Each structure stands twice: as C-alpha cells, then as structure tokens.
Amino acid sequence: MAELTALESLIEMGFPSGRAEKALALTGNQGIEAAMDWLMEHEDDPDVDEPLDTPLGHILGREPAREPVGPEGAGSAAGESKPILTEEERQEQTKRMLELMAQKQREREEREEREALEREKQRRRQGQELSAARQRLQEDEMRRAAEERRREKAEELAARQRVREKIERDKAERAKKYGSSVSSQPSPATEPGPVPSSPSQEPPTKREYDQCRIQVRLPDGTSLTQTFRAREQLAAVRLYVELHRGEEPGGDQDPVQLLSGFPRRAFSEADMERPLQELGLVPSAVLIVAKKCPS
C-alpha cells in the first residue's frame, strides 16, 4: 500500500492531509516526488485546499472497502493493511523526503532566478532598442532642421543676389538714360542763374567734384546712403528711393517728394531734370523723403 505510505510521508513533512491527498490524486499516484512537484507549483493557488469532486478512492485506483465475509476474510484484510514502519525507518523516510523537497525547492528557486534574469535581459534589450530608436529619430529631426536652415539661407542669398543684380541693371539703365539726357542739356555755365554776391560763396573747386554722396532719410526713421555722379539728375535719386522702398517705376504707389533739410526746400518736378551739382547737392547732401500730395 505505497499510496498510504506516500500520503503519511507528505503529512509528516508538514503538508495538510487534504492538500496531500489532492496532490496524489491529481498526479495519478505516481509517487511522492510527483506529488511534491504539484504541491510546490500550486501552493499559491486559491483553490488548492478545496476538496475534489471525485471520491479519492476512485482517483487513487482503489475500490471502496468491503465488509469481510468470514474470519478468513477478516484476517486476510487485516494482513493486507499498510506495513508497519519502525521509528527508524519512518525517520529515514522523512529525512529522504525532506531532502527531496529541499532539492525541489532549490531547483524551483534556480529556475525562477533564471527566468527573472532572462526577463531583466529582455527588459534591458528592449530599453536599449527604444533608446536607439529615439536617438535615431532625434538625429533625423536635427538633420531635417539643418537642411531646412541651409535651404532657407540659400534662398535668402539667392534673393539678395537677385535684388543686387536688379539694382545694378537699373543703375546701368539710369546711367544710359540720364547720361544721354544730361549731355543734351546746355551747360550750367550758360544757363542763367543767381549771381553770387562774392567769389567766396561759390569756390572754384566746386566744379572739380564728379561724384555726390546723398543720404536719404525715409519716413520710418531709417536712412539710405548712395553715391551718384555729380551730373546725374535728381530724378535718379528719387528712382533709387522708390526701388529701395519696393516700388516699381511707373506703379500705382504714391510718388515721393524730396526735401532738403537746411535750408528747407521742396524739390519740384522741374528740379528732377536738373543735375545734382546745379542743385547745390555736391559733394554731399542730406535729403528727406515725404509723401507727395496729389495735385
């Protein structure tokens, strides 16, 4: 009757009788080792102490006990009862079971430790992959931002270059246009003008300047400085101001009017056709831009 011996051994090892019987029954009565494995694996189950629905005798492969029919039957049944173990054998068996249980416990702890270590490795591996993906994303964003800045800078440089080229073309056109018109006009020496009261008011060296530095003060408080030829007309200065303000020549924007600071003077349309040196703006002058009121 090894089943009963295994049951008693489990009970002596400290397992509850109901839990021990359930372990033996569910493992098919394959021995104490299998029952101990089941008990250690299911010790935390909430229903580990619930009784089985099937009678224990049927699960263990035993038939229910029958009443003996005679004295021989009774003696035979008594003789087939479980063997009586001596105290020394019982202690030896209990010792083996405890060692077996300790071994199973160590194996279980080692297995759980390996599983925990593997989970930790998996967690670290996933963390490293996530960190690498995040770093790649940041690098891609920084690369795109740098490319966008380079593109914007290139577009800005190209726009400035187009503006410079346009200004150069306009200056060349003005030089060609106003240079020919100035050469066709009579010399300022033959044109009647105010007679100076003394030679000191118009030094002879004044006619030696061939360039004029004009500083133009805009309505928004900023200023613009440009060098013109002394024989260029005042209209060239006004055209330069209109180009600086983003106004296209011949557009619908309001024209500008040029004023001198001191002495206070508003230049008329007739003055626009006169050379800068004739208007007293050579070698340098400061002009003020004002909106021209429509006539």
Short mmCIF file of C-alpha atoms in Angstrom, two decimals:
data_model
loop_
_atom_site.label_atom_id
_atom_site.label_comp_id
_atom_site.label_asym_id
_atom_site.label_seq_id
_atom_site.Cartn_x
_atom_site.Cartn_y
_atom_site.Cartn_z
CA MET A 1 0.00 0.00 0.00
CA ALA A 2 2.52 2.52 -1.19
CA GLU A 3 -0.19 5.13 -1.66
CA LEU A 4 -0.92 5.33 2.03
CA THR A 5 2.77 5.43 2.88
CA ALA A 6 3.28 8.35 0.48
CA LEU A 7 0.28 10.14 1.98
CA GLU A 8 1.57 9.67 5.51
CA SER A 9 5.03 10.83 4.46
CA LEU A 10 3.59 14.01 2.97
CA ILE A 11 1.57 14.63 6.12
CA GLU A 12 4.62 14.09 8.31
CA MET A 13 6.54 16.58 6.12
CA GLY A 14 4.04 19.25 7.12
CA PHE A 15 1.56 19.26 4.23
CA PRO A 16 -2.14 19.34 5.13
CA SER A 17 -3.81 15.97 4.69
CA GLY A 18 -6.43 17.29 2.25
CA ARG A 19 -3.80 19.02 0.12
CA ALA A 20 -1.56 15.90 0.17
CA GLU A 21 -4.42 13.62 -0.88
CA LYS A 22 -5.35 16.04 -3.66
CA ALA A 23 -1.76 16.14 -4.92
CA LEU A 24 -1.52 12.34 -5.02
CA ALA A 25 -4.86 12.04 -6.74
CA LEU A 26 -4.18 14.67 -9.43
CA THR A 27 -0.74 13.26 -10.23
CA GLY A 28 -2.17 9.79 -10.79
CA ASN A 29 -0.48 8.37 -7.68
CA GLN A 30 2.92 8.43 -9.39
CA GLY A 31 4.87 8.82 -6.18
CA ILE A 32 5.89 11.33 -3.60
CA GLU A 33 8.16 13.26 -5.99
CA ALA A 34 5.39 13.97 -8.47
CA ALA A 35 3.02 14.91 -5.63
CA MET A 36 5.62 17.27 -4.16
CA ASP A 37 6.16 18.91 -7.55
CA TRP A 38 2.43 19.53 -7.81
CA LEU A 39 2.24 20.90 -4.25
CA MET A 40 5.12 23.32 -4.83
CA GLU A 41 3.75 24.52 -8.17
CA HIS A 42 0.22 25.05 -6.84
CA GLU A 43 0.89 26.19 -3.29
CA ASP A 44 -0.27 29.72 -4.16
CA ASP A 45 -3.46 28.64 -5.95
CA PRO A 46 -6.59 30.00 -4.24
CA ASP A 47 -8.40 26.66 -4.62
CA VAL A 48 -5.54 24.42 -3.54
CA ASP A 49 -7.36 23.38 -0.35
CA GLU A 50 -10.74 22.79 -1.98
CA PRO A 51 -11.75 19.10 -1.96
CA LEU A 52 -12.06 17.10 -5.14
CA ASP A 53 -15.49 16.29 -6.56
CA THR A 54 -14.49 12.69 -7.40
CA PRO A 55 -14.04 10.37 -4.39
CA LEU A 56 -10.44 9.94 -3.52
CA GLY A 57 -10.60 6.14 -3.64
CA HIS A 58 -11.63 6.09 -7.31
CA ILE A 59 -8.90 8.55 -8.27
CA LEU A 60 -6.22 6.57 -6.47
CA GLY A 61 -7.42 3.39 -8.14
CA ARG A 62 -8.84 1.80 -5.01
CA GLU A 63 -12.28 0.28 -4.63
CA PRO A 64 -14.37 1.19 -1.61
CA ALA A 65 -13.73 -1.08 1.39
CA ARG A 66 -15.96 -4.16 1.64
CA GLU A 67 -17.05 -5.92 4.75
CA PRO A 68 -15.22 -9.24 5.32
CA VAL A 69 -17.45 -12.34 4.80
CA GLY A 70 -15.78 -14.57 7.32
CA PRO A 71 -12.97 -14.99 9.70
CA GLU A 72 -10.57 -15.80 6.90
CA GLY A 73 -11.61 -12.73 5.01
CA ALA A 74 -11.19 -10.58 8.05
CA GLY A 75 -7.77 -11.98 8.73
CA SER A 76 -6.81 -11.55 5.08
CA ALA A 77 -7.96 -7.91 5.10
CA ALA A 78 -6.05 -7.21 8.26
CA GLY A 79 -2.97 -8.87 6.82
CA GLU A 80 -3.11 -6.70 3.68
CA SER A 81 -3.22 -3.43 5.59
CA LYS A 82 -0.34 -0.98 5.31
CA PRO A 83 3.01 -2.24 6.57
CA ILE A 84 4.09 -1.02 9.96
CA LEU A 85 7.31 1.02 9.77
CA THR A 86 9.72 1.21 12.63
CA GLU A 87 10.56 4.62 14.06
CA GLU A 88 14.00 4.49 12.48
CA GLU A 89 12.56 3.69 9.04
CA ARG A 90 9.96 6.39 9.44
CA GLN A 91 12.64 8.96 10.33
CA GLU A 92 14.83 7.82 7.44
CA GLN A 93 11.94 8.10 5.01
CA THR A 94 11.02 11.52 6.36
CA LYS A 95 14.65 12.63 6.01
CA ARG A 96 14.74 11.50 2.38
CA MET A 97 11.51 13.29 1.66
CA LEU A 98 12.78 16.49 3.27
CA GLU A 99 15.97 16.32 1.23
CA LEU A 100 13.92 15.70 -1.88
CA MET A 101 11.66 18.63 -1.04
CA ALA A 102 14.69 20.87 -0.39
CA GLN A 103 16.17 19.82 -3.70
CA LYS A 104 12.92 20.59 -5.47
CA GLN A 105 12.79 23.95 -3.74
CA ARG A 106 16.33 24.76 -4.85
CA GLU A 107 15.56 23.74 -8.41
CA ARG A 108 12.46 25.89 -8.35
CA GLU A 109 14.38 28.88 -6.99
CA GLU A 110 17.11 28.43 -9.58
CA ARG A 111 14.53 28.21 -12.33
CA GLU A 112 12.77 31.34 -11.10
CA GLU A 113 16.12 33.13 -10.83
CA ARG A 114 16.99 32.19 -14.41
CA GLU A 115 13.59 33.33 -15.60
CA ALA A 116 13.95 36.64 -13.70
CA LEU A 117 17.42 37.13 -15.18
CA GLU A 118 16.10 36.44 -18.67
CA ARG A 119 13.24 38.89 -18.15
CA GLU A 120 15.73 41.52 -16.96
CA LYS A 121 17.89 40.93 -20.04
CA GLN A 122 14.82 41.22 -22.23
CA ARG A 123 13.79 44.44 -20.49
CA ARG A 124 17.25 45.96 -20.92
CA ARG A 125 17.39 44.87 -24.53
CA GLN A 126 14.03 46.47 -25.23
CA GLY A 127 15.13 49.63 -23.38
CA GLN A 128 18.30 49.84 -25.47
CA GLU A 129 16.33 49.36 -28.68
CA LEU A 130 13.86 52.05 -27.62
CA SER A 131 16.69 54.43 -26.71
CA ALA A 132 18.42 53.79 -30.04
CA ALA A 133 15.17 54.38 -31.93
CA ARG A 134 14.59 57.62 -30.01
CA GLN A 135 18.15 58.77 -30.75
CA ARG A 136 17.76 57.97 -34.45
CA LEU A 137 14.53 59.97 -34.51
CA GLN A 138 16.23 62.95 -32.86
CA GLU A 139 19.13 62.76 -35.30
CA ASP A 140 16.71 62.65 -38.24
CA GLU A 141 14.86 65.69 -36.90
CA MET A 142 18.12 67.60 -36.38
CA ARG A 143 19.26 66.65 -39.88
CA ARG A 144 15.99 67.84 -41.40
CA ALA A 145 16.17 71.09 -39.42
CA ALA A 146 19.76 71.70 -40.59
CA GLU A 147 18.76 71.01 -44.20
CA GLU A 148 15.82 73.38 -43.85
CA ARG A 149 18.09 76.13 -42.47
CA ARG A 150 20.58 75.61 -45.30
CA ARG A 151 17.80 75.74 -47.84
CA GLU A 152 16.35 78.94 -46.36
CA LYS A 153 19.80 80.53 -46.23
CA ALA A 154 20.45 79.60 -49.85
CA GLU A 155 17.09 81.05 -50.88
CA GLU A 156 17.81 84.22 -48.93
CA LEU A 157 21.22 84.60 -50.56
CA ALA A 158 19.70 83.97 -53.96
CA ALA A 159 17.02 86.60 -53.30
CA ARG A 160 19.65 89.13 -52.22
CA GLN A 161 21.69 88.37 -55.29
CA ARG A 162 18.63 88.94 -57.50
CA VAL A 163 17.99 92.28 -55.77
CA ARG A 164 21.62 93.33 -56.27
CA GLU A 165 21.51 92.31 -59.91
CA LYS A 166 18.27 94.25 -60.40
CA ILE A 167 19.76 97.34 -58.78
CA GLU A 168 22.83 97.06 -60.98
CA ARG A 169 20.67 96.73 -64.08
CA ASP A 170 18.58 99.73 -63.00
CA LYS A 171 21.71 101.76 -62.35
CA ALA A 172 23.06 100.84 -65.78
CA GLU A 173 19.75 101.81 -67.38
CA ARG A 174 19.69 105.10 -65.46
CA ALA A 175 23.27 105.80 -66.44
CA LYS A 176 22.45 105.17 -70.07
CA LYS A 177 19.21 107.15 -69.95
CA TYR A 178 20.17 110.13 -67.80
CA GLY A 179 23.71 110.34 -69.13
CA SER A 180 22.44 110.99 -72.64
CA SER A 181 19.82 113.49 -71.42
CA VAL A 182 22.39 115.40 -69.38
CA SER A 183 24.76 115.63 -72.30
CA SER A 184 21.98 117.08 -74.46
CA GLN A 185 21.18 119.84 -71.95
CA PRO A 186 23.02 123.18 -72.11
CA SER A 187 25.96 123.65 -69.84
CA PRO A 188 25.13 125.02 -66.40
CA ALA A 189 27.63 127.83 -67.08
CA THR A 190 25.45 129.19 -69.94
CA GLU A 191 22.15 128.76 -68.08
CA PRO A 192 21.06 131.91 -66.28
CA GLY A 193 21.30 131.56 -62.55
CA PRO A 194 21.67 133.61 -59.44
CA VAL A 195 24.67 135.91 -59.48
CA PRO A 196 26.86 135.31 -56.45
CA SER A 197 27.35 138.30 -54.22
CA SER A 198 31.02 137.46 -53.68
CA PRO A 199 33.52 134.95 -55.07
CA SER A 200 33.72 133.22 -51.71
CA GLN A 201 30.12 131.90 -51.98
CA GLU A 202 30.98 129.57 -54.91
CA PRO A 203 34.54 128.33 -54.66
CA PRO A 204 36.18 127.46 -57.95
CA THR A 205 36.98 124.00 -56.62
CA LYS A 206 33.28 123.12 -56.50
CA ARG A 207 33.23 122.24 -60.19
CA GLU A 208 36.01 119.69 -59.65
CA TYR A 209 33.71 117.14 -57.87
CA ASP A 210 32.43 114.45 -60.21
CA GLN A 211 30.58 112.42 -57.54
CA CYS A 212 27.94 113.24 -54.98
CA ARG A 213 27.18 111.36 -51.73
CA ILE A 214 23.48 111.56 -50.92
CA GLN A 215 21.96 110.45 -47.59
CA VAL A 216 18.19 109.96 -47.77
CA ARG A 217 16.08 109.79 -44.60
CA LEU A 218 12.97 107.63 -45.03
CA PRO A 219 9.62 108.24 -43.30
CA ASP A 220 10.11 105.22 -41.00
CA GLY A 221 13.25 106.76 -39.46
CA THR A 222 15.80 104.69 -41.38
CA SER A 223 18.26 106.18 -43.80
CA LEU A 224 19.78 105.21 -47.14
CA THR A 225 23.14 106.37 -48.45
CA GLN A 226 24.23 106.16 -52.09
CA THR A 227 26.86 107.82 -54.31
CA PHE A 228 25.76 109.39 -57.60
CA ARG A 229 27.60 111.21 -60.32
CA ALA A 230 27.56 114.96 -59.97
CA ARG A 231 25.97 115.33 -63.40
CA GLU A 232 23.17 112.85 -62.70
CA GLN A 233 19.71 114.31 -62.42
CA LEU A 234 17.76 114.48 -59.16
CA ALA A 235 15.29 112.05 -60.71
CA ALA A 236 17.95 109.34 -60.37
CA VAL A 237 17.89 109.83 -56.59
CA ARG A 238 14.10 109.59 -56.49
CA LEU A 239 14.15 106.43 -58.61
CA TYR A 240 16.72 104.89 -56.26
CA VAL A 241 14.49 105.68 -53.27
CA GLU A 242 11.47 104.13 -54.96
CA LEU A 243 13.45 100.97 -55.71
CA HIS A 244 14.59 100.78 -52.10
CA ARG A 245 11.01 101.09 -50.90
CA GLY A 246 9.99 98.20 -53.14
CA GLU A 247 8.02 100.35 -55.50
CA GLU A 248 8.18 99.58 -59.19
CA PRO A 249 8.75 102.55 -61.51
CA GLY A 250 5.50 103.54 -63.11
CA GLY A 251 3.45 101.70 -60.49
CA ASP A 252 0.30 102.84 -58.72
CA GLN A 253 2.07 103.73 -55.47
CA ASP A 254 2.08 107.31 -54.39
CA PRO A 255 5.18 109.14 -55.67
CA VAL A 256 7.63 110.54 -53.18
CA GLN A 257 8.81 114.10 -52.77
CA LEU A 258 12.37 115.04 -51.85
CA LEU A 259 13.09 117.83 -49.40
CA SER A 260 16.35 119.40 -48.31
CA GLY A 261 16.91 119.80 -44.59
CA PHE A 262 18.72 123.12 -44.42
CA PRO A 263 17.81 125.40 -45.97
CA ARG A 264 14.31 123.96 -46.11
CA ARG A 265 13.37 123.33 -49.73
CA ALA A 266 10.91 121.11 -51.56
CA PHE A 267 12.15 119.99 -54.97
CA SER A 268 9.63 120.29 -57.80
CA GLU A 269 9.18 118.16 -60.92
CA ALA A 270 11.28 120.69 -62.82
CA ASP A 271 14.11 120.16 -60.33
CA MET A 272 14.02 116.45 -61.05
CA GLU A 273 15.51 117.11 -64.50
CA ARG A 274 18.36 119.24 -63.12
CA PRO A 275 21.82 117.84 -62.27
CA LEU A 276 22.79 117.38 -58.65
CA GLN A 277 25.69 119.80 -58.90
CA GLU A 278 23.36 122.50 -60.18
CA LEU A 279 21.01 121.99 -57.21
CA GLY A 280 23.89 122.53 -54.76
CA LEU A 281 23.95 118.87 -53.59
CA VAL A 282 27.63 118.29 -54.48
CA PRO A 283 29.80 116.88 -52.88
CA SER A 284 27.30 115.64 -50.24
CA ALA A 285 23.78 116.36 -49.06
CA VAL A 286 21.01 115.10 -46.81
CA LEU A 287 17.52 114.73 -48.31
CA ILE A 288 14.22 113.89 -46.61
CA VAL A 289 11.55 111.71 -48.22
CA ALA A 290 7.93 112.80 -47.89
CA LYS A 291 4.72 111.57 -49.47
CA LYS A 292 3.84 113.69 -52.43
CA CYS A 293 0.34 115.09 -52.22
CA PRO A 294 -1.63 114.54 -55.41
CA SER A 295 -2.32 117.79 -57.29
#
